[in-house]
PDB file of C-alpha atoms in Angstrom:
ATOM      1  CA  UNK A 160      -0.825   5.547 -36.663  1.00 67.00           C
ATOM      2  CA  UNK A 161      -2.012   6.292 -40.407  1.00 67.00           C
ATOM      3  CA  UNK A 162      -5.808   5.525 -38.989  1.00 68.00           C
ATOM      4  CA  UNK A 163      -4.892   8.272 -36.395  1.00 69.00           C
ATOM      5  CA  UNK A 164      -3.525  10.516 -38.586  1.00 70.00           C
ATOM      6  CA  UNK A 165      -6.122  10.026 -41.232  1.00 73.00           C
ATOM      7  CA  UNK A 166      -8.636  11.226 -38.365  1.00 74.00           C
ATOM      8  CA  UNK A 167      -6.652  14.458 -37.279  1.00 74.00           C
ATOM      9  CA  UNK A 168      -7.966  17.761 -38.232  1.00 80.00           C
ATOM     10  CA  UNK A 169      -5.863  20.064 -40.699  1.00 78.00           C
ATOM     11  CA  UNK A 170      -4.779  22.382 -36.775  1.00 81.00           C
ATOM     12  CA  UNK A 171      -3.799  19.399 -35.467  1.00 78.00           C
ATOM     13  CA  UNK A 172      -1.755  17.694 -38.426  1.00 79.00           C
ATOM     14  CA  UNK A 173      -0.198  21.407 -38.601  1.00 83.00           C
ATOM     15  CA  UNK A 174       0.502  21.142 -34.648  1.00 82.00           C
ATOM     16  CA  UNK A 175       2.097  17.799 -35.103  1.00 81.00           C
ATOM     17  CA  UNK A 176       4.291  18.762 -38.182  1.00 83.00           C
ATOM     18  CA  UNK A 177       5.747  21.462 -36.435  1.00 86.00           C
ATOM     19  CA  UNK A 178       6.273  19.467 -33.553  1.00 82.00           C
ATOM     20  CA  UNK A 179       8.212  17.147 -35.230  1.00 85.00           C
ATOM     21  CA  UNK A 180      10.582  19.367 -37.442  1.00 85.00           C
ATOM     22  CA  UNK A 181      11.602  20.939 -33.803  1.00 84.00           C
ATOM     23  CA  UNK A 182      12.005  17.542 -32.066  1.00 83.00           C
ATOM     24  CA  UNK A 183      14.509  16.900 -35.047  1.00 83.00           C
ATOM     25  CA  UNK A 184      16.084  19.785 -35.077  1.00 83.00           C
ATOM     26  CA  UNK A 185      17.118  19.739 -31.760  1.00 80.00           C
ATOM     27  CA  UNK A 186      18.016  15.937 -32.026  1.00 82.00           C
ATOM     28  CA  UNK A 187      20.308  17.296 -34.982  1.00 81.00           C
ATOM     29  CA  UNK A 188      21.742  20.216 -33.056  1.00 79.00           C
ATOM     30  CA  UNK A 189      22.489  17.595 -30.216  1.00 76.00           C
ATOM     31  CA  UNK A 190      24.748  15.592 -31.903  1.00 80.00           C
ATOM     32  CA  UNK A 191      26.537  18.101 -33.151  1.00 80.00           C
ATOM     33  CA  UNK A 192      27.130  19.722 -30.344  1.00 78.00           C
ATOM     34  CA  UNK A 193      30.743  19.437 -28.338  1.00 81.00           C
ATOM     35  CA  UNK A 194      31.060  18.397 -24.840  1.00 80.00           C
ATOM     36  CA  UNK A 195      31.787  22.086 -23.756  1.00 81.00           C
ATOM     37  CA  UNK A 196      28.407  23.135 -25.519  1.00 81.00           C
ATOM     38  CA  UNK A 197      26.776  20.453 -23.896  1.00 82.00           C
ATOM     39  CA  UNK A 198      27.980  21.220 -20.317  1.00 85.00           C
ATOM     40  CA  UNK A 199      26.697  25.278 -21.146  1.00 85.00           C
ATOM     41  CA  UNK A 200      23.476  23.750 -21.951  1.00 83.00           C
ATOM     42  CA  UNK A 201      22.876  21.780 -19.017  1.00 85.00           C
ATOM     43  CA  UNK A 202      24.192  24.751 -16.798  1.00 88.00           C
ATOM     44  CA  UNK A 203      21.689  27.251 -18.646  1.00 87.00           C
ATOM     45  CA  UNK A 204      18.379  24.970 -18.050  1.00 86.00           C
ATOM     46  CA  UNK A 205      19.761  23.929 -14.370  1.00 88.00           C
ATOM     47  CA  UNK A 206      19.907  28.036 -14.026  1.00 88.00           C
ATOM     48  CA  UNK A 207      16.360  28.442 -15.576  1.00 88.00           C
ATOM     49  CA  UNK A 208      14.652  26.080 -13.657  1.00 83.00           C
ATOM     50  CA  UNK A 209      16.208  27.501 -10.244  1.00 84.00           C
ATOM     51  CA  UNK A 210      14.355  30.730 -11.346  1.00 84.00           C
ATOM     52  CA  UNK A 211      11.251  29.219 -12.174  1.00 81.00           C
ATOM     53  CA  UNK A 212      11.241  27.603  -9.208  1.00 77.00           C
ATOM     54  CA  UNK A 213      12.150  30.503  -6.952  1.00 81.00           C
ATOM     55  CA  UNK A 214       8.653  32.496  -8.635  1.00 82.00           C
ATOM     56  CA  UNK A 215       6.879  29.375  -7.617  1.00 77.00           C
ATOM     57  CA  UNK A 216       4.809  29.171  -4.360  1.00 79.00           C
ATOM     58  CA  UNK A 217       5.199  26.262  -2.042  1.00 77.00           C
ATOM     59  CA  UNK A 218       2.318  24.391  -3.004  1.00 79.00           C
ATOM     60  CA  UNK A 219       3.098  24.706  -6.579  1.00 76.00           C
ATOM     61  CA  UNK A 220       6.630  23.111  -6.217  1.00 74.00           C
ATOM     62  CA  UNK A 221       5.044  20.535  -3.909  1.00 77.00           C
ATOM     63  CA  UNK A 222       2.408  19.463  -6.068  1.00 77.00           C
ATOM     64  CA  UNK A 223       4.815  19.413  -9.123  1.00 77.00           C
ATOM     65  CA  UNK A 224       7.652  17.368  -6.821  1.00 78.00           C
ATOM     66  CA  UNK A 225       4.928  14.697  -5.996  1.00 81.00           C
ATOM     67  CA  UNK A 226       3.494  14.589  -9.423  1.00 81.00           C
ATOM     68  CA  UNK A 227       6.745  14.034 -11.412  1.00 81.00           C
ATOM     69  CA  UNK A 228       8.278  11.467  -8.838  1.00 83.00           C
ATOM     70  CA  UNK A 229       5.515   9.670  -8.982  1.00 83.00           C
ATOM     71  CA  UNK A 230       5.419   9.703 -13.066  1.00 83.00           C
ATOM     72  CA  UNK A 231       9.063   8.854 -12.739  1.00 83.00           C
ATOM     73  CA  UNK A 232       8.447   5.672 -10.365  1.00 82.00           C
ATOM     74  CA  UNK A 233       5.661   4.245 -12.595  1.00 82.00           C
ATOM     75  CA  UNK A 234       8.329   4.355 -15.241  1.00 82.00           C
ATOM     76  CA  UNK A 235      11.060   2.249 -13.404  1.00 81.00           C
ATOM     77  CA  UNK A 236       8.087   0.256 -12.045  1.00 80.00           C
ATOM     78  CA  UNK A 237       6.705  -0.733 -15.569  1.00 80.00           C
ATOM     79  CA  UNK A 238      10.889  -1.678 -16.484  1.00 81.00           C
ATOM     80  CA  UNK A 239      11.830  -3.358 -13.062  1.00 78.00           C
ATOM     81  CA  UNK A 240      11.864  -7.625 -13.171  1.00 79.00           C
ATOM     82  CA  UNK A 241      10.282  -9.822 -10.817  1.00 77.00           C
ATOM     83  CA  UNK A 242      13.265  -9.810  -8.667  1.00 78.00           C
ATOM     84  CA  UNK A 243      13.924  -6.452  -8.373  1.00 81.00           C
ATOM     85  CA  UNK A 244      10.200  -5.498  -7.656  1.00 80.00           C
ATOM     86  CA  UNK A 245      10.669  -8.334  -4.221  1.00 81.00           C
ATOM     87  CA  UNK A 246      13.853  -6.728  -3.409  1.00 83.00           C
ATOM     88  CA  UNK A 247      11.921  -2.836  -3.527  1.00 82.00           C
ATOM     89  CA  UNK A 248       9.021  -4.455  -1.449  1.00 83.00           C
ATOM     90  CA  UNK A 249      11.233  -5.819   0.960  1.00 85.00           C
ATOM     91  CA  UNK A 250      13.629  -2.855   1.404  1.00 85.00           C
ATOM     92  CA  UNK A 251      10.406  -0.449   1.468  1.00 84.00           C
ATOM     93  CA  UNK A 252       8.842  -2.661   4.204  1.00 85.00           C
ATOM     94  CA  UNK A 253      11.695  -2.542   6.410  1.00 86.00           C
ATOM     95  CA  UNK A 254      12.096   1.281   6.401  1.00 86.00           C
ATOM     96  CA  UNK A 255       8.666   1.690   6.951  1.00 83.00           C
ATOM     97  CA  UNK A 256       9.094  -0.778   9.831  1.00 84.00           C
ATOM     98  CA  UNK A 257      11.661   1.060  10.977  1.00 85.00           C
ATOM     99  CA  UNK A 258       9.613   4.676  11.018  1.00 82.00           C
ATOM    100  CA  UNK A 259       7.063   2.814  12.562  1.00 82.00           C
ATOM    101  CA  UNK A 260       9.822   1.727  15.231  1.00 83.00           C
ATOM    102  CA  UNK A 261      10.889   5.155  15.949  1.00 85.00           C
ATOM    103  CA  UNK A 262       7.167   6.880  15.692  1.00 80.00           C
ATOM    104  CA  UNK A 263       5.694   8.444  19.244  1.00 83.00           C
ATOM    105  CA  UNK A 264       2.056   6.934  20.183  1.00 81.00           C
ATOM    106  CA  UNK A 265       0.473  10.605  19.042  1.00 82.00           C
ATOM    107  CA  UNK A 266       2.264  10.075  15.744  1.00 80.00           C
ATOM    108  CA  UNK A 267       1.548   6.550  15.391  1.00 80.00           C
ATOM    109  CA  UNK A 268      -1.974   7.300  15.409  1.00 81.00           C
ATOM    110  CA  UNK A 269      -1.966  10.432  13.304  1.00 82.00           C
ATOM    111  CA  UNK A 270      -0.414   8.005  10.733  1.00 81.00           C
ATOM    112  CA  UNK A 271      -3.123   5.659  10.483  1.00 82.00           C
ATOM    113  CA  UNK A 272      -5.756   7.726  10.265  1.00 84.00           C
ATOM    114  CA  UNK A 273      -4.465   9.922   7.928  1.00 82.00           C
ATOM    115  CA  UNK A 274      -3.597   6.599   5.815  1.00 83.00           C
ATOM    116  CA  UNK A 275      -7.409   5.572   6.541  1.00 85.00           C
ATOM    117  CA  UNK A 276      -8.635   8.867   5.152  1.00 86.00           C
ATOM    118  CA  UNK A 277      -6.987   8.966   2.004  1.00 84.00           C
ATOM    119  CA  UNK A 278      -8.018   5.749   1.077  1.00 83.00           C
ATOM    120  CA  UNK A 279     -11.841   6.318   2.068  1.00 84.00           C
ATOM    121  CA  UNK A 280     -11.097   9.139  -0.428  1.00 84.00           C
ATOM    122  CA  UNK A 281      -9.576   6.921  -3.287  1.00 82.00           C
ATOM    123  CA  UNK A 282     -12.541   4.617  -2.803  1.00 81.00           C
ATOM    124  CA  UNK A 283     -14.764   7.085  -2.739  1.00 83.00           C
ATOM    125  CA  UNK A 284     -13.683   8.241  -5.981  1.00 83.00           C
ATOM    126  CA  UNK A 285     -13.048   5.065  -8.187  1.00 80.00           C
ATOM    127  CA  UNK A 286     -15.748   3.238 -10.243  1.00 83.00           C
ATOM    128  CA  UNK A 287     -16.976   0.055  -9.892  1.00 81.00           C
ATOM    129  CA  UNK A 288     -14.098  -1.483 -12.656  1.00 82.00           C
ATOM    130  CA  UNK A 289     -11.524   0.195 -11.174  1.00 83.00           C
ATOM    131  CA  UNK A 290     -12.237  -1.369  -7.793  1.00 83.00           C
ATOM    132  CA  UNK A 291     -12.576  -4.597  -8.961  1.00 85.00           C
ATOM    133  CA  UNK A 292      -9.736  -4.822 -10.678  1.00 84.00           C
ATOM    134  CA  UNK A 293      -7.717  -3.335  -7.204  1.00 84.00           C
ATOM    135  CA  UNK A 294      -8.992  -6.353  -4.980  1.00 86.00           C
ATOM    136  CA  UNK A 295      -8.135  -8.599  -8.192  1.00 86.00           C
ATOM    137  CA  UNK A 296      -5.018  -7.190  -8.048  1.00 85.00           C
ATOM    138  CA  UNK A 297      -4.378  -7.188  -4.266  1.00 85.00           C
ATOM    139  CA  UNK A 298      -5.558 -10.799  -4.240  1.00 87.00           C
ATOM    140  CA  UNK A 299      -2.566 -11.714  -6.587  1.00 86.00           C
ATOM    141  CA  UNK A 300       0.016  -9.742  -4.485  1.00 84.00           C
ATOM    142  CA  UNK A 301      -1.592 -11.569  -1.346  1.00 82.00           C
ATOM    143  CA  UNK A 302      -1.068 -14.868  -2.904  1.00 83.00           C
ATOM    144  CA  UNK A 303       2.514 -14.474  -4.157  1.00 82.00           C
ATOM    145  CA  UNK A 304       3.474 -12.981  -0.859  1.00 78.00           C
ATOM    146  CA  UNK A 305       1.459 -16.218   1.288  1.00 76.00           C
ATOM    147  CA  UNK A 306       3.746 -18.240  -1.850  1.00 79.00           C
ATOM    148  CA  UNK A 307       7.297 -16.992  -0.065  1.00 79.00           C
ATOM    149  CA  UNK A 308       6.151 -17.636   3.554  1.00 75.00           C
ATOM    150  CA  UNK A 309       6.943 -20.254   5.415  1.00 76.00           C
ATOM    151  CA  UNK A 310       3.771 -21.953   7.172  1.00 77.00           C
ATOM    152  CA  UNK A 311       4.725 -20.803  10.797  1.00 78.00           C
ATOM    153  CA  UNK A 312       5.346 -16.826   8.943  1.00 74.00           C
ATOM    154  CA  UNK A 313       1.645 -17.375   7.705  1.00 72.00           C
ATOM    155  CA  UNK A 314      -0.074 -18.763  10.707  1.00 76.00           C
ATOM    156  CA  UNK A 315       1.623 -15.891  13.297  1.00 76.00           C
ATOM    157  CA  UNK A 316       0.815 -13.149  10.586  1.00 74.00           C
ATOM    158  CA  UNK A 317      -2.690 -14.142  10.288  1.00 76.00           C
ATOM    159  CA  UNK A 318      -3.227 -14.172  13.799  1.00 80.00           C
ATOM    160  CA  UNK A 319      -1.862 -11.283  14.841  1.00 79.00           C
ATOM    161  CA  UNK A 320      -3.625  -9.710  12.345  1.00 79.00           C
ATOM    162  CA  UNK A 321      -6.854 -10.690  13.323  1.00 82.00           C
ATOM    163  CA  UNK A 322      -6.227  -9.875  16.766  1.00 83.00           C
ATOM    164  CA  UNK A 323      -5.838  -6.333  15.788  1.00 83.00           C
ATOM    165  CA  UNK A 324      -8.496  -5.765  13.475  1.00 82.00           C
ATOM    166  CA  UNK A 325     -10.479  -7.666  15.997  1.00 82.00           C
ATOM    167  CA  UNK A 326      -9.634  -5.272  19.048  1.00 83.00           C
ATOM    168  CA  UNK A 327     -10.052  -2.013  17.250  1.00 82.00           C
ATOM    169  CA  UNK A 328     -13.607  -3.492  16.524  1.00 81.00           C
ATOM    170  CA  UNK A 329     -14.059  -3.616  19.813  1.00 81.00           C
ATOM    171  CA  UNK A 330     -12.891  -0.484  20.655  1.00 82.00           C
ATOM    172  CA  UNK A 331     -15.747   1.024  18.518  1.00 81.00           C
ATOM    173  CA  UNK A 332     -18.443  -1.522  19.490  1.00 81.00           C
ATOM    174  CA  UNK A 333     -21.185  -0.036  21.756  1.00 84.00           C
ATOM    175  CA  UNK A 334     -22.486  -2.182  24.588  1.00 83.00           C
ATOM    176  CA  UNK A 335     -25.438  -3.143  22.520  1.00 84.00           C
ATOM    177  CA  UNK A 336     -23.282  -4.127  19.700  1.00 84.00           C
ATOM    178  CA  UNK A 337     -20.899  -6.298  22.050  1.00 84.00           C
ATOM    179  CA  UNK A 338     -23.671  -8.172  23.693  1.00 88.00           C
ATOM    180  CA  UNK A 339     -25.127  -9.192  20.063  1.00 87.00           C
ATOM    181  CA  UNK A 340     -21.989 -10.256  19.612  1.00 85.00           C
ATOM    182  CA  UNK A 341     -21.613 -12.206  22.445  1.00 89.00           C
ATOM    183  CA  UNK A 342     -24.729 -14.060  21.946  1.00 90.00           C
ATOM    184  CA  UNK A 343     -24.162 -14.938  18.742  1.00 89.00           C
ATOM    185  CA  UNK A 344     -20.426 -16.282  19.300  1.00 87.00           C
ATOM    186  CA  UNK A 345     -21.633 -18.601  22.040  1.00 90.00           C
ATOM    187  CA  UNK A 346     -24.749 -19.384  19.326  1.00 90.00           C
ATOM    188  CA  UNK A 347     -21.917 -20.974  16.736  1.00 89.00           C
ATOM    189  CA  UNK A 348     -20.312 -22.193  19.727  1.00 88.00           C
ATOM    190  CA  UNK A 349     -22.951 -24.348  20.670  1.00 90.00           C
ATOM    191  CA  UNK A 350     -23.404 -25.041  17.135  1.00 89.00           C
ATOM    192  CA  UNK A 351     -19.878 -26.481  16.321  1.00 86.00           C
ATOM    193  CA  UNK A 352     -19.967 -28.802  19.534  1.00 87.00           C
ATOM    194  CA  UNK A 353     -23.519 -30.134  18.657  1.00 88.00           C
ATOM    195  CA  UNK A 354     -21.163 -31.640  15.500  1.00 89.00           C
ATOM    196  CA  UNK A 355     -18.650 -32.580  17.473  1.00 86.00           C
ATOM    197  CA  UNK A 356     -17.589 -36.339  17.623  1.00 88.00           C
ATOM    198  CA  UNK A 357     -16.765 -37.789  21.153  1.00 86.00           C
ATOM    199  CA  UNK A 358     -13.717 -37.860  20.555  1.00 87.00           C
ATOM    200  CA  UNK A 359     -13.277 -34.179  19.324  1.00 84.00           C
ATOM    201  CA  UNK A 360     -15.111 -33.370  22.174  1.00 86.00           C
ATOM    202  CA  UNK A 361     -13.033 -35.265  24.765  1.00 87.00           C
ATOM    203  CA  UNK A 362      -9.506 -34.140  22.898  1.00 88.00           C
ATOM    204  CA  UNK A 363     -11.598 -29.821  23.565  1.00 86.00           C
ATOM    205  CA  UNK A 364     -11.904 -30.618  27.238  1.00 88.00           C
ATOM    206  CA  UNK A 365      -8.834 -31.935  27.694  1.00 89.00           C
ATOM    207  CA  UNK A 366      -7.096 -28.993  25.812  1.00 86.00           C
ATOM    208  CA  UNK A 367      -9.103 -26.388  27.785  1.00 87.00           C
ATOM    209  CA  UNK A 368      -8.271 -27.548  30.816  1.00 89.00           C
ATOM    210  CA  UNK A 369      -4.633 -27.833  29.882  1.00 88.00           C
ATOM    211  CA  UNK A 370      -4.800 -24.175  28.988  1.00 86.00           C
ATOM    212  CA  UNK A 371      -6.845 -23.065  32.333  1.00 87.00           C
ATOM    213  CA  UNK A 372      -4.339 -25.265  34.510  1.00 87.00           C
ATOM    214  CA  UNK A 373      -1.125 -23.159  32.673  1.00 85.00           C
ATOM    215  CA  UNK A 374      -2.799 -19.796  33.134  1.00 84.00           C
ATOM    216  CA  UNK A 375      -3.788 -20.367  36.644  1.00 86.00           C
ATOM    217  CA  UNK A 376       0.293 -21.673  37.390  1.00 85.00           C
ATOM    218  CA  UNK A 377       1.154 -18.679  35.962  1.00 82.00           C
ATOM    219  CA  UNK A 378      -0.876 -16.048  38.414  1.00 80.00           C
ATOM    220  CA  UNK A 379       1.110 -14.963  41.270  1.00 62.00           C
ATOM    221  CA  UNK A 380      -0.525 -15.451  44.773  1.00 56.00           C
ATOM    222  CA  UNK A 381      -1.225 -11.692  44.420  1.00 58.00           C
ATOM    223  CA  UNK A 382      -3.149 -12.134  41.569  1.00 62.00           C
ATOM    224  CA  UNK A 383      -5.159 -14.954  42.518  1.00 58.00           C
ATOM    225  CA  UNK A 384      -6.010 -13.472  45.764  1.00 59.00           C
TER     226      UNK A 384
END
């Protein structure tokens, strides 16, 4: 503080001085102040900002709402404990589950681009430490979430994610694109059972033809006809 102050210019040490003797005098003023006074006081600014906010457009009070929550979340955020922070996650994942529950197709997909857009934008705009230290700091929240699961949580989350990412790819892919990579699937395919032991090879077959024989009981006569 003295190294600061010993760097301010003569405005600023002015600015801060004055600063100060109001901060304590309405600190003083406070605690003298009855109950009765106090209630006025409250009343009075509650009645000021109403007007302020009436002059305001609707972008101005919308920008200012999102601003100050957000300043005020950080705050808790930076106080909450370990155990409160899982508890927020939790609760916030369910009612977003929830929305996501009650969401039409149309708005479903509005949703995720909009949620894809804004963070091609926040990428767009960070630099090179800042994004490090975001996939640092997603890693960690990865790992203490993978911590909690249980093994069977893990393995059907994984997959399932996978299988989406996978099939949106493909939902993009141009027929060029899917026959590259076609060719070089059945390429590492051919690879992996060129390694294969006899018996890994033996225990494949038998496992594939388990699966064919299921699917095919499965097929109505309709079907198969």
């Amino acid at each position: 503080m003295q190294q600061n102050r010993a760097q301010e210019t003569p405005e600023a040490s002015t600015t801060r001085r004055i600063s100060t003797r109001r901060r304590n005098m309405y600190r003083k003023a406070r605690a003298q102040e009855t109950a009765e006074t106090r209630t006025n006081r409250h009343i009075s600014n509650r009645e000021k900002m109403q007007e302020n906010r009436a002059q305001e457009t609707p972008e101005a009070i919308s920008a200012t709402h999102h601003l100050s929550t957000r300043i005020r979340n950080r705050e808790a955020r930076a106080q909450e404990a370990a155990e409160t922070r899982t508890n927020r996650h939790i609760s916030n994942r369910e009612k977003m589950q929830e929305n996501r529950a009650q969401e039409t197709p149309e708005a479903s997909t509005t949703s995720r681009i909009s949620m894809r857009i804004r963070n091609r934008i926040a990428r767009a705009q960070e630099t090179a430490e800042t994004r490090t230290n975001r996939r640092i700091s997603n890693r960690e929240k990865m790992q203490e979430n993978r911590a909690q699961e249980t093994p069977e949580a893990i393995s059907a989350t994984h997959h399932l994610s996978t299988r989406i990412r996978n099939k949106e790819a493909r939902a993009h892919e141009t027929a060029e694109t899917r026959t590259n990579r076609r060719i070089l699937n059945r390429k590492k395919m051919q690879e992996n059972r060129a390694q294969e032991t006899p018996e890994a090879s033996a225990t494949r077959r038998i496992s594939t033809r388990i699966r064919n024989r299921e699917a095919r009981e499965q097929e109505t006569a309709e079907t198969r006809d």
